[in-house]
Amino acid sequence: MRKQVEQIQAATVLFAGDSGDGSQTIGTQMTETSAIVGNDVATLPDYPAEIKAPAGSLAGVSGFQLHFSSETIHTPGDTCDVLVAMNPAALKVNLHKLKDNGILIVNSDNFARKNLRLAGYVDNPLEDDTLTKYQVFPVELTTLTRKALEDTDLDMSKRDLCKNFFALGMILWLYNRPMDYTIRWVKTKYSAKSPHLIEPNILALRAGNTYCEATEQFAISYEVKAAEFAPGKYRNIAGNTSTVLGLVAASHQSGLQLVYGSYPITPASDILHGLANYRNFGIVTMQMEDEIAAVGVAIGAAFSGALGVTGSSGPGLALKSEAINLAMIAELPLIVCNIQRAGPSTGMPTKTEQADLLQMFYGRNGESPVPILAACRPTDCFDTVYEACRIAVKYRTPVIFLSELYIALGAEPWLIPDVDDLPKIEPNFQTEVDGFEPYLRDADTLARPWAKPGTPGLEHRIGGLEKSDITGNVSYDAENHEKMVNIRAEKVQRIANEIPTTEVYGAQEGDLLVLGWGGTFGVIRTVVESKLEEGCTIGHVHLRYLNPFPSDLGEVLKRFKQVLIPELNTGHLLQIIRSEYLIDVIGVNKVQGQPFHVYELESKIEKFL
């Protein structure tokens, strides 16, 4: 007899355990399944920096949070409806995220005295009053998985690795999700190198599903209906994958070969891995010996007439700064991807932050203005990095593309665009010898010619030394240097002429404007929507173009009594806005390696309404 099914609007599930327990894997599969059945989804992977932290330790806990809904959502959720804790450490680290009366599924096999001691528990929380405000379901996940796989050829340690799929089977049942997609994924994933793991993982998945159906523990399951999306073809996409596809699209649309030079670094490495899969599109990926060599390769590619791209995170960008200056003074198109993480130095490499903004503005010697664009969510990475490529090629300048760990590893449904609708990217290489001068500029953009080396009659000097206006000869003339500095600055400012009009969501004027950039978009939009429903005169502006700013931004800011800027730093955009527009904006800042929660920002905003 089928158990009761309750219709709900949305749910948030958090899988957590040791870094080897497979929380990221089953979280991703639950996300993909939810997207396939038509839900809007938002995710927050959270994993330790250690390659192999001690098993059962608090430092080694890996988590994956998924929010899925029948309506549009913008965040992975403040708190979760279900927490799956594979061990005491996962419980201790994440229990505060579980709602009162939320469902807590724990692997009771792992709550032995040793594991309790590693997590800092004196008494077993399953046996005292610690968990009384939750719906607690102790499940012998390890024992049940072993039993389900007793007829397979796997040894005991390999059987234990399948317990994450047992847990996934339970959650799929709890939310009326089909197992078909996960089964197909398992067959594809393991068919080439580990076909012996296909049957055990599928058996564990089905066993978890059957356990929920058969046991009296779970009297009810839930159903979240499909959301209403605009017509079109969708796929679930992570931010770094979105960036990869944006770069591939820019290469295809411009007709330029893309050369990506990089050095492995969290959380940017996925871009290198992703681009390497597109060799059939002429993409060249080069893992270099260090960050400086990586950006050097990209600059060399740009000089030769290719789409030069390099990527890293904050520490790597510090090393690349001198070379970015070279591309700036040589006026070559270069795309620099900075996938931010918590610093300074190595900092917290697997946690999110927005603390590289001032570095991107000012972290180079001399007068070195560079355009800066920032994506606001995983799907926006495609459009933003594509736009960065367009600007770099059109204006002959390095362009910095900013993402951050929260965006890069998060995922959401993406409406696949029609390639024919993408903006044109025209390299317009110099081919005419008559009248050629290396620094003879376009009247509108101030871009200098892009001449491929080796073209007869178009030979010219290039490098980091100051050049004479028009001729490009090396120059130490004082007045010429000042003129060239001003021209390069004006070239960047002219980009504002084609930046779209600032879009204000909500009230067009009134009490409060919330100004944001990057990954704060979702939490700001959620809070502003809520306050608009209450009748507040509040607006939201989210900036993609950070240098230069939209030409009408100053006028928009003046229409509101107060301007609030939430940032995952100590106030970077706040400093720039104050100095640029001479207004006393208010900062809301968080530097904890975690994104804002809705309730945190809501409590701050309420003070100004």
XYZ file of C-alpha atoms in Angstrom:
609
model
C 0.000 0.000 0.000
C 1.422 3.348 -1.096
C 2.084 5.759 1.749
C 0.714 9.284 1.983
C 2.170 11.894 -0.377
C 2.100 15.556 0.665
C 2.395 18.388 -1.854
C 4.940 21.060 -0.876
C 6.313 24.107 -2.684
C 10.017 23.657 -1.990
C 12.551 21.685 0.015
C 16.190 21.913 1.027
C 18.323 18.811 1.565
C 21.853 18.694 2.983
C 24.093 15.632 2.569
C 27.154 15.607 4.858
C 29.898 13.180 5.836
C 33.615 12.526 5.510
C 35.185 13.777 2.281
C 35.265 10.155 1.093
C 31.610 9.443 1.836
C 30.369 10.680 -1.546
C 28.187 13.586 -0.402
C 29.156 15.668 -3.439
C 28.312 12.781 -5.781
C 24.840 12.066 -4.449
C 24.124 15.777 -4.001
C 24.915 16.339 -7.654
C 22.722 13.408 -8.689
C 19.812 14.666 -6.599
C 20.277 18.061 -8.248
C 20.300 16.620 -11.755
C 17.205 14.536 -11.040
C 15.342 17.517 -9.591
C 16.235 19.597 -12.634
C 15.065 16.855 -14.990
C 11.653 16.646 -13.326
C 11.312 20.401 -13.840
C 12.181 22.023 -10.501
C 14.154 25.204 -10.153
C 17.328 24.308 -8.233
C 20.137 26.085 -6.402
C 23.104 24.364 -4.779
C 25.886 25.012 -2.277
C 28.726 22.457 -2.273
C 30.989 22.805 0.772
C 34.078 20.677 1.111
C 37.313 20.673 3.132
C 40.617 22.012 1.847
C 42.560 18.949 2.998
C 43.116 16.278 0.355
C 42.429 13.608 2.964
C 41.479 14.945 6.367
C 41.423 12.443 9.262
C 38.294 10.286 9.018
C 35.612 11.372 11.453
C 37.191 14.758 12.178
C 35.336 18.063 12.102
C 37.872 19.434 9.608
C 37.116 16.617 7.187
C 33.362 17.169 6.824
C 32.119 17.579 3.255
C 28.602 18.812 2.525
C 26.273 19.433 -0.387
C 23.142 21.547 0.061
C 20.347 21.528 -2.523
C 17.267 23.753 -2.665
C 14.612 22.698 -5.198
C 11.263 24.356 -5.790
C 8.127 24.568 -7.911
C 8.692 28.343 -8.084
C 11.659 30.539 -8.986
C 14.362 30.540 -6.305
C 17.582 32.497 -5.949
C 19.488 30.828 -3.088
C 20.376 27.320 -1.858
C 18.333 27.984 1.270
C 19.169 29.289 4.730
C 18.179 26.136 6.583
C 17.414 22.613 5.457
C 14.354 20.389 5.746
C 16.444 17.219 5.681
C 19.959 16.575 6.955
C 21.683 13.295 6.078
C 24.637 12.932 8.479
C 26.996 10.056 7.776
C 28.880 10.428 11.077
C 28.927 12.436 14.333
C 31.264 15.070 12.875
C 28.843 15.772 10.022
C 26.041 16.065 12.567
C 27.941 18.465 14.791
C 29.078 20.732 11.946
C 25.671 20.957 10.267
C 22.966 20.447 12.909
C 22.429 24.196 13.306
C 21.325 24.323 9.661
C 18.389 21.932 10.226
C 14.963 23.471 10.769
C 13.026 22.713 13.924
C 11.047 19.509 13.341
C 13.262 18.849 10.319
C 14.119 15.316 9.233
C 17.473 14.045 10.487
C 18.767 10.818 8.948
C 21.954 9.541 10.571
C 24.130 6.543 9.876
C 23.842 5.031 13.343
C 26.588 2.505 12.531
C 29.126 5.324 12.744
C 28.093 6.582 16.186
C 30.594 4.454 18.080
C 32.610 5.922 20.944
C 35.707 6.624 18.795
C 33.787 8.666 16.234
C 31.884 10.500 18.961
C 35.166 11.456 20.607
C 36.642 12.691 17.287
C 33.611 14.955 16.844
C 33.890 16.316 20.385
C 30.811 14.588 21.805
C 30.945 13.395 25.413
C 27.625 11.550 25.166
C 25.897 9.995 22.164
C 23.432 12.620 20.842
C 21.180 9.799 19.620
C 20.695 8.708 23.220
C 20.258 11.996 25.106
C 17.987 15.036 24.666
C 20.186 16.842 22.132
C 17.937 16.058 19.157
C 14.458 16.284 20.666
C 13.291 19.121 18.405
C 13.988 17.133 15.217
C 12.451 14.090 13.539
C 15.335 11.672 14.045
C 15.701 8.535 11.900
C 18.712 6.436 12.934
C 19.443 4.103 10.009
C 22.158 1.431 9.937
C 23.342 2.602 6.538
C 26.584 0.637 6.561
C 24.993 -2.598 7.761
C 22.049 -2.349 5.366
C 24.330 -1.576 2.422
C 26.522 -4.573 3.209
C 23.464 -6.784 3.364
C 22.137 -5.465 0.054
C 25.472 -6.246 -1.594
C 26.222 -9.584 0.074
C 25.852 -11.463 -3.224
C 28.334 -9.245 -5.069
C 32.072 -9.841 -5.436
C 33.062 -6.645 -3.645
C 35.069 -6.857 -0.450
C 33.695 -5.228 2.686
C 35.548 -1.938 2.303
C 34.282 -1.496 -1.271
C 30.716 -2.314 -0.200
C 30.920 0.388 2.449
C 31.707 2.952 -0.248
C 28.266 2.355 -1.756
C 26.360 3.527 1.302
C 26.005 7.014 -0.165
C 23.811 5.548 -2.907
C 21.707 3.815 -0.240
C 21.189 7.251 1.320
C 20.373 8.761 -2.072
C 17.786 6.051 -2.676
C 16.105 7.055 0.570
C 15.968 10.746 -0.382
C 14.693 9.951 -3.869
C 11.837 8.040 -2.241
C 11.212 10.780 0.312
C 10.658 13.346 -2.454
C 9.096 11.063 -5.057
C 12.022 11.291 -7.423
C 12.666 8.648 -10.106
C 15.831 6.549 -9.934
C 16.161 6.229 -13.717
C 18.497 9.176 -14.237
C 20.896 8.104 -11.478
C 20.947 4.540 -12.774
C 21.853 5.782 -16.267
C 24.553 7.992 -14.773
C 26.065 5.098 -12.788
C 26.205 2.949 -15.925
C 27.911 5.725 -17.898
C 30.266 6.755 -15.101
C 31.684 3.330 -14.342
C 31.346 1.520 -17.682
C 34.862 2.304 -18.942
C 37.170 1.890 -15.931
C 35.125 0.264 -13.146
C 32.267 -1.803 -14.610
C 32.316 -4.004 -11.494
C 30.928 -1.047 -9.504
C 27.814 -0.560 -11.647
C 25.652 -3.319 -10.179
C 26.605 -2.689 -6.502
C 25.825 1.028 -6.668
C 22.494 0.400 -8.389
C 21.647 -2.318 -5.842
C 22.443 0.084 -2.986
C 20.328 2.817 -4.576
C 17.333 0.516 -4.953
C 17.826 -0.905 -1.474
C 17.615 2.564 0.080
C 14.461 3.296 -1.896
C 12.883 -0.020 -0.906
C 13.843 0.493 2.739
C 11.754 3.665 2.915
C 8.817 2.015 1.219
C 8.898 -1.026 3.482
C 9.791 0.420 6.881
C 7.257 1.965 9.213
C 9.693 4.761 10.052
C 8.607 6.881 7.091
C 4.845 7.361 7.033
C 4.846 10.155 4.480
C 6.700 11.319 1.385
C 6.688 14.689 -0.356
C 6.217 15.964 -3.872
C 7.503 19.223 -5.339
C 5.860 19.879 -8.680
C 7.650 21.262 -11.727
C 8.305 24.981 -11.930
C 7.112 27.132 -14.798
C 10.007 28.151 -17.015
C 10.134 30.166 -20.212
C 9.843 27.939 -23.297
C 13.098 26.493 -24.552
C 15.674 23.786 -23.977
C 17.271 23.684 -20.522
C 20.166 21.918 -18.863
C 21.504 21.997 -15.345
C 24.807 23.845 -15.252
C 27.492 24.810 -12.741
C 29.201 28.189 -12.830
C 32.587 26.949 -14.042
C 30.939 24.888 -16.778
C 28.948 27.943 -17.783
C 32.225 29.885 -18.018
C 33.748 27.171 -20.202
C 30.837 27.251 -22.624
C 30.907 31.058 -22.744
C 34.564 30.972 -23.742
C 33.959 28.273 -26.359
C 31.048 30.276 -27.784
C 33.194 33.434 -27.975
C 35.917 31.518 -29.807
C 33.375 30.097 -32.254
C 31.578 33.392 -32.881
C 34.769 35.397 -33.347
C 36.520 32.803 -35.485
C 39.518 33.038 -33.162
C 41.351 30.024 -31.831
C 41.127 30.015 -28.041
C 44.344 29.405 -26.128
C 43.897 28.901 -22.381
C 46.970 29.063 -20.189
C 46.520 28.042 -16.573
C 48.041 26.528 -13.477
C 45.909 24.327 -11.191
C 44.238 26.183 -8.333
C 40.971 25.792 -6.412
C 38.306 26.730 -7.463
C 39.385 27.637 -11.034
C 40.826 24.284 -12.130
C 37.491 23.041 -13.502
C 37.747 25.645 -16.281
C 41.022 24.119 -17.469
C 39.550 20.619 -17.268
C 36.356 21.690 -19.028
C 38.053 23.495 -21.912
C 40.319 20.482 -22.485
C 37.210 18.560 -23.581
C 36.672 20.911 -26.551
C 39.748 20.165 -28.641
C 37.393 19.382 -31.517
C 36.521 23.095 -31.549
C 40.184 24.034 -31.902
C 40.529 24.922 -28.225
C 44.111 24.718 -26.960
C 44.645 24.220 -23.225
C 48.068 24.503 -21.632
C 48.806 23.597 -18.009
C 51.972 25.548 -17.347
C 54.666 25.254 -14.705
C 53.474 28.308 -12.786
C 51.025 31.220 -12.852
C 53.417 33.614 -14.597
C 54.076 31.176 -17.429
C 50.329 30.588 -17.742
C 49.499 34.248 -18.333
C 52.567 34.591 -20.574
C 51.237 31.868 -22.866
C 47.895 33.661 -23.111
C 49.545 36.998 -23.933
C 51.683 35.348 -26.595
C 48.545 33.826 -28.080
C 46.854 37.235 -28.138
C 49.865 38.782 -29.894
C 49.731 36.038 -32.520
C 46.042 36.681 -33.257
C 44.309 34.142 -31.007
C 41.818 34.598 -28.182
C 44.192 34.504 -25.226
C 42.637 33.479 -21.896
C 44.130 32.740 -18.495
C 42.439 31.773 -15.252
C 43.220 31.480 -11.571
C 42.114 32.637 -8.145
C 43.339 35.500 -5.959
C 46.839 34.156 -5.125
C 47.456 33.358 -8.789
C 46.248 36.777 -9.894
C 48.807 38.370 -7.583
C 51.516 36.532 -9.512
C 49.978 37.419 -12.878
C 49.715 41.155 -12.158
C 52.935 42.253 -13.894
C 52.053 40.305 -17.031
C 48.508 41.730 -17.066
C 50.183 45.142 -17.012
C 52.209 44.071 -20.047
C 49.028 43.179 -21.933
C 47.525 46.501 -20.869
C 50.393 48.684 -22.104
C 50.815 46.552 -25.236
C 47.043 46.925 -25.731
C 46.358 43.294 -26.549
C 43.034 41.497 -26.014
C 43.340 39.161 -23.025
C 40.668 37.574 -20.827
C 41.662 37.041 -17.204
C 39.317 34.804 -15.180
C 39.499 35.269 -11.400
C 37.433 32.681 -9.533
C 37.663 34.197 -6.067
C 38.134 32.319 -2.815
C 38.789 33.257 0.806
C 42.205 34.826 1.388
C 44.658 36.333 2.046
C 47.487 34.141 0.784
C 46.288 30.532 0.735
C 43.538 31.525 3.162
C 40.601 29.114 3.034
C 40.878 27.736 -0.506
C 37.561 25.872 -0.514
C 35.465 28.722 0.902
C 33.874 31.660 -0.894
C 34.705 35.364 -0.713
C 34.549 38.590 -2.760
C 37.735 40.129 -1.407
C 39.707 40.475 -4.662
C 37.847 43.503 -6.026
C 40.343 46.145 -4.882
C 43.164 43.912 -6.100
C 41.562 43.811 -9.545
C 41.161 47.600 -9.594
C 44.509 48.629 -8.164
C 46.792 45.578 -7.931
C 49.187 46.611 -10.724
C 51.989 49.163 -10.827
C 51.571 52.501 -12.532
C 48.386 53.813 -14.126
C 46.817 50.552 -15.248
C 43.040 50.691 -15.791
C 41.477 47.385 -16.822
C 37.791 46.642 -17.517
C 36.184 44.405 -14.874
C 32.993 42.363 -15.245
C 31.404 40.146 -12.584
C 28.945 37.270 -12.973
C 26.051 37.126 -10.502
C 24.976 33.458 -10.672
C 26.067 30.216 -12.353
C 24.107 30.739 -15.577
C 25.270 34.353 -15.821
C 28.884 33.191 -16.160
C 28.196 32.307 -19.806
C 26.924 35.764 -20.754
C 29.430 37.667 -18.644
C 32.585 35.902 -19.840
C 31.288 36.110 -23.426
C 30.850 39.863 -22.975
C 34.360 40.061 -21.495
C 35.701 38.446 -24.672
C 33.752 40.851 -26.880
C 35.075 43.902 -25.037
C 38.654 42.595 -25.008
C 38.651 42.055 -28.764
C 36.848 45.284 -29.646
C 38.863 47.585 -27.365
C 42.203 45.741 -27.518
C 42.593 45.461 -23.766
C 42.841 42.875 -21.018
C 39.463 42.311 -19.349
C 39.016 40.735 -15.923
C 36.116 38.316 -15.475
C 35.156 37.846 -11.824
C 33.385 34.822 -10.432
C 33.641 33.293 -6.960
C 33.575 29.837 -5.423
C 29.884 30.094 -4.481
C 28.983 30.788 -8.119
C 31.630 28.549 -9.685
C 30.569 25.362 -7.912
C 26.860 26.154 -7.572
C 24.366 24.969 -10.180
C 20.987 25.951 -11.594
C 18.826 25.394 -14.714
C 20.130 27.198 -17.809
C 18.098 28.139 -20.855
C 20.435 27.201 -23.700
C 20.746 30.266 -25.970
C 20.466 30.351 -29.730
C 23.991 30.886 -31.032
C 22.668 33.196 -33.754
C 21.344 35.551 -31.053
C 24.742 36.083 -29.429
C 26.413 39.478 -29.958
C 28.941 39.647 -32.765
C 32.643 39.553 -31.982
C 34.644 41.093 -34.829
C 38.462 40.788 -34.622
C 38.950 43.181 -37.573
C 42.617 42.325 -38.042
C 44.746 44.921 -39.724
C 45.549 43.760 -43.263
C 46.195 47.011 -45.159
C 49.812 48.088 -45.263
C 49.119 51.578 -46.601
C 48.701 54.052 -43.774
C 49.436 51.467 -41.062
C 50.724 52.796 -37.787
C 50.717 50.507 -34.716
C 49.096 53.139 -32.455
C 46.801 54.846 -34.953
C 43.496 54.575 -33.101
C 39.856 53.902 -33.915
C 37.950 57.162 -33.555
C 35.165 55.629 -31.419
C 36.896 53.031 -29.266
C 40.500 54.318 -29.255
C 41.557 50.723 -29.971
C 44.840 50.355 -31.820
C 45.190 47.975 -34.809
C 45.561 44.231 -34.212
C 48.164 43.034 -36.694
C 49.230 39.410 -36.816
C 52.995 38.973 -36.520
C 54.646 37.892 -39.741
C 52.313 39.893 -41.965
C 54.574 41.656 -44.504
C 54.586 45.404 -44.060
C 52.897 45.343 -40.641
C 55.981 44.788 -38.511
C 55.955 46.830 -35.305
C 57.466 47.017 -31.842
C 55.672 45.598 -28.829
C 56.514 45.236 -25.154
C 56.344 46.855 -21.745
C 58.293 50.021 -22.527
C 56.243 53.145 -23.175
C 55.499 53.745 -26.840
C 55.266 56.901 -28.836
C 51.752 57.840 -29.871
C 50.948 56.761 -33.447
C 54.370 55.350 -34.382
C 54.850 52.916 -31.508
C 58.531 53.722 -31.163
C 59.977 53.384 -27.675
C 59.596 56.758 -25.997
C 60.785 58.366 -22.773
C 59.236 61.721 -23.604
C 57.405 63.110 -20.573
C 54.466 64.652 -22.395
C 54.006 61.612 -24.605
C 53.876 59.344 -21.547
C 51.151 61.432 -19.953
C 49.224 61.466 -23.219
C 49.410 57.664 -23.575
C 48.348 57.162 -19.952
C 45.299 59.349 -20.533
C 44.431 57.630 -23.832
C 44.525 54.180 -22.238
C 42.308 55.401 -19.392
C 39.882 57.066 -21.795
C 39.700 53.878 -23.868
C 38.435 51.954 -20.849
C 35.972 54.709 -19.946
C 34.501 54.671 -23.451
C 33.252 51.143 -22.833
C 30.539 52.805 -20.718
C 29.037 54.205 -23.953
C 27.726 50.745 -24.808
C 26.872 49.464 -21.338
C 23.088 48.945 -21.069
C 20.969 51.313 -18.997
C 21.035 50.370 -15.309
C 18.126 48.078 -14.470
C 16.456 48.840 -11.140
C 14.342 46.002 -9.767
C 11.431 47.088 -7.570
C 10.944 50.735 -6.599
C 12.567 53.178 -9.029
C 13.108 55.668 -6.211
C 12.417 55.760 -2.505
C 13.821 54.832 0.877
C 16.486 52.255 0.121
C 18.510 50.947 -2.810
C 20.402 47.686 -2.298
C 23.440 47.724 -4.580
C 25.245 44.448 -5.168
C 27.724 42.621 -7.353
C 28.731 39.001 -7.856
C 27.228 36.129 -5.905
C 25.189 38.272 -3.518
C 22.512 38.547 -6.221
C 20.312 35.694 -5.028
C 20.082 36.670 -1.379
C 19.546 40.361 -2.213
C 16.814 39.614 -4.720
C 15.056 37.260 -2.278
C 15.022 39.863 0.504
C 13.978 42.717 -1.809
C 11.100 40.654 -3.206
C 9.909 39.998 0.336
C 10.107 43.678 1.320
C 8.291 44.794 -1.819
C 5.412 42.476 -0.893
C 5.276 44.296 2.448
C 4.877 47.609 0.615
C 8.375 48.998 1.210
C 9.911 51.414 -1.313
C 13.061 49.412 -1.916
C 15.020 48.777 -5.107
C 17.797 46.448 -6.187
C 20.607 47.165 -8.651
C 23.133 44.453 -9.407
C 26.282 45.452 -11.252
C 27.869 43.342 -13.978
C 30.127 46.175 -15.173
C 32.423 47.264 -12.332
C 34.976 49.167 -14.392
C 33.782 51.307 -15.941
C 30.447 51.716 -14.155
C 27.293 52.282 -16.209
C 27.119 55.948 -17.190
C 23.722 56.426 -15.488
C 24.637 54.767 -12.173
C 25.248 58.027 -10.333
C 21.823 59.339 -11.291
C 20.177 56.114 -10.099
C 21.949 56.243 -6.721
C 20.706 59.783 -6.090
C 17.052 58.712 -6.439
C 17.174 56.848 -3.115
C 17.528 58.204 0.409
C 19.996 55.487 1.400
C 22.183 53.001 -0.478
C 23.161 49.672 1.103
C 25.948 47.463 -0.294
C 26.177 43.842 0.962
C 29.574 42.267 0.225
C 31.546 39.193 1.264
C 34.505 41.404 2.142
C 35.200 44.396 4.376
C 33.708 46.922 1.961
C 35.487 46.979 -1.401
C 32.698 48.215 -3.672
C 31.633 50.558 -0.885
C 35.020 52.329 -0.982
C 34.910 52.662 -4.759
C 31.325 53.973 -4.841
C 32.058 56.493 -2.088
C 35.103 57.844 -3.904
C 33.451 57.860 -7.335
C 30.076 59.381 -6.444
C 30.775 61.111 -3.084
C 27.741 59.563 -1.361
C 27.667 58.000 2.088
C 26.704 54.429 1.235
C 26.224 51.838 3.983
C 28.065 48.516 4.056
C 26.839 45.108 5.176
C 29.876 42.865 5.336
C 30.614 39.220 6.030
C 34.022 37.540 5.828
C 33.416 33.991 7.056
C 33.969 31.954 3.899
C 30.194 31.438 3.602
C 27.552 33.337 1.600
C 24.967 35.575 3.224
C 21.866 33.948 4.635
C 18.542 35.562 3.805
C 17.757 36.181 7.475
C 21.128 37.923 8.009
C 20.560 40.438 5.239
C 16.875 40.842 6.033
C 17.631 41.834 9.616
C 20.089 44.485 8.396
C 17.759 45.909 5.758
C 14.827 46.207 8.174
C 16.794 48.822 10.128
C 16.708 51.198 7.154
C 13.060 50.859 6.141
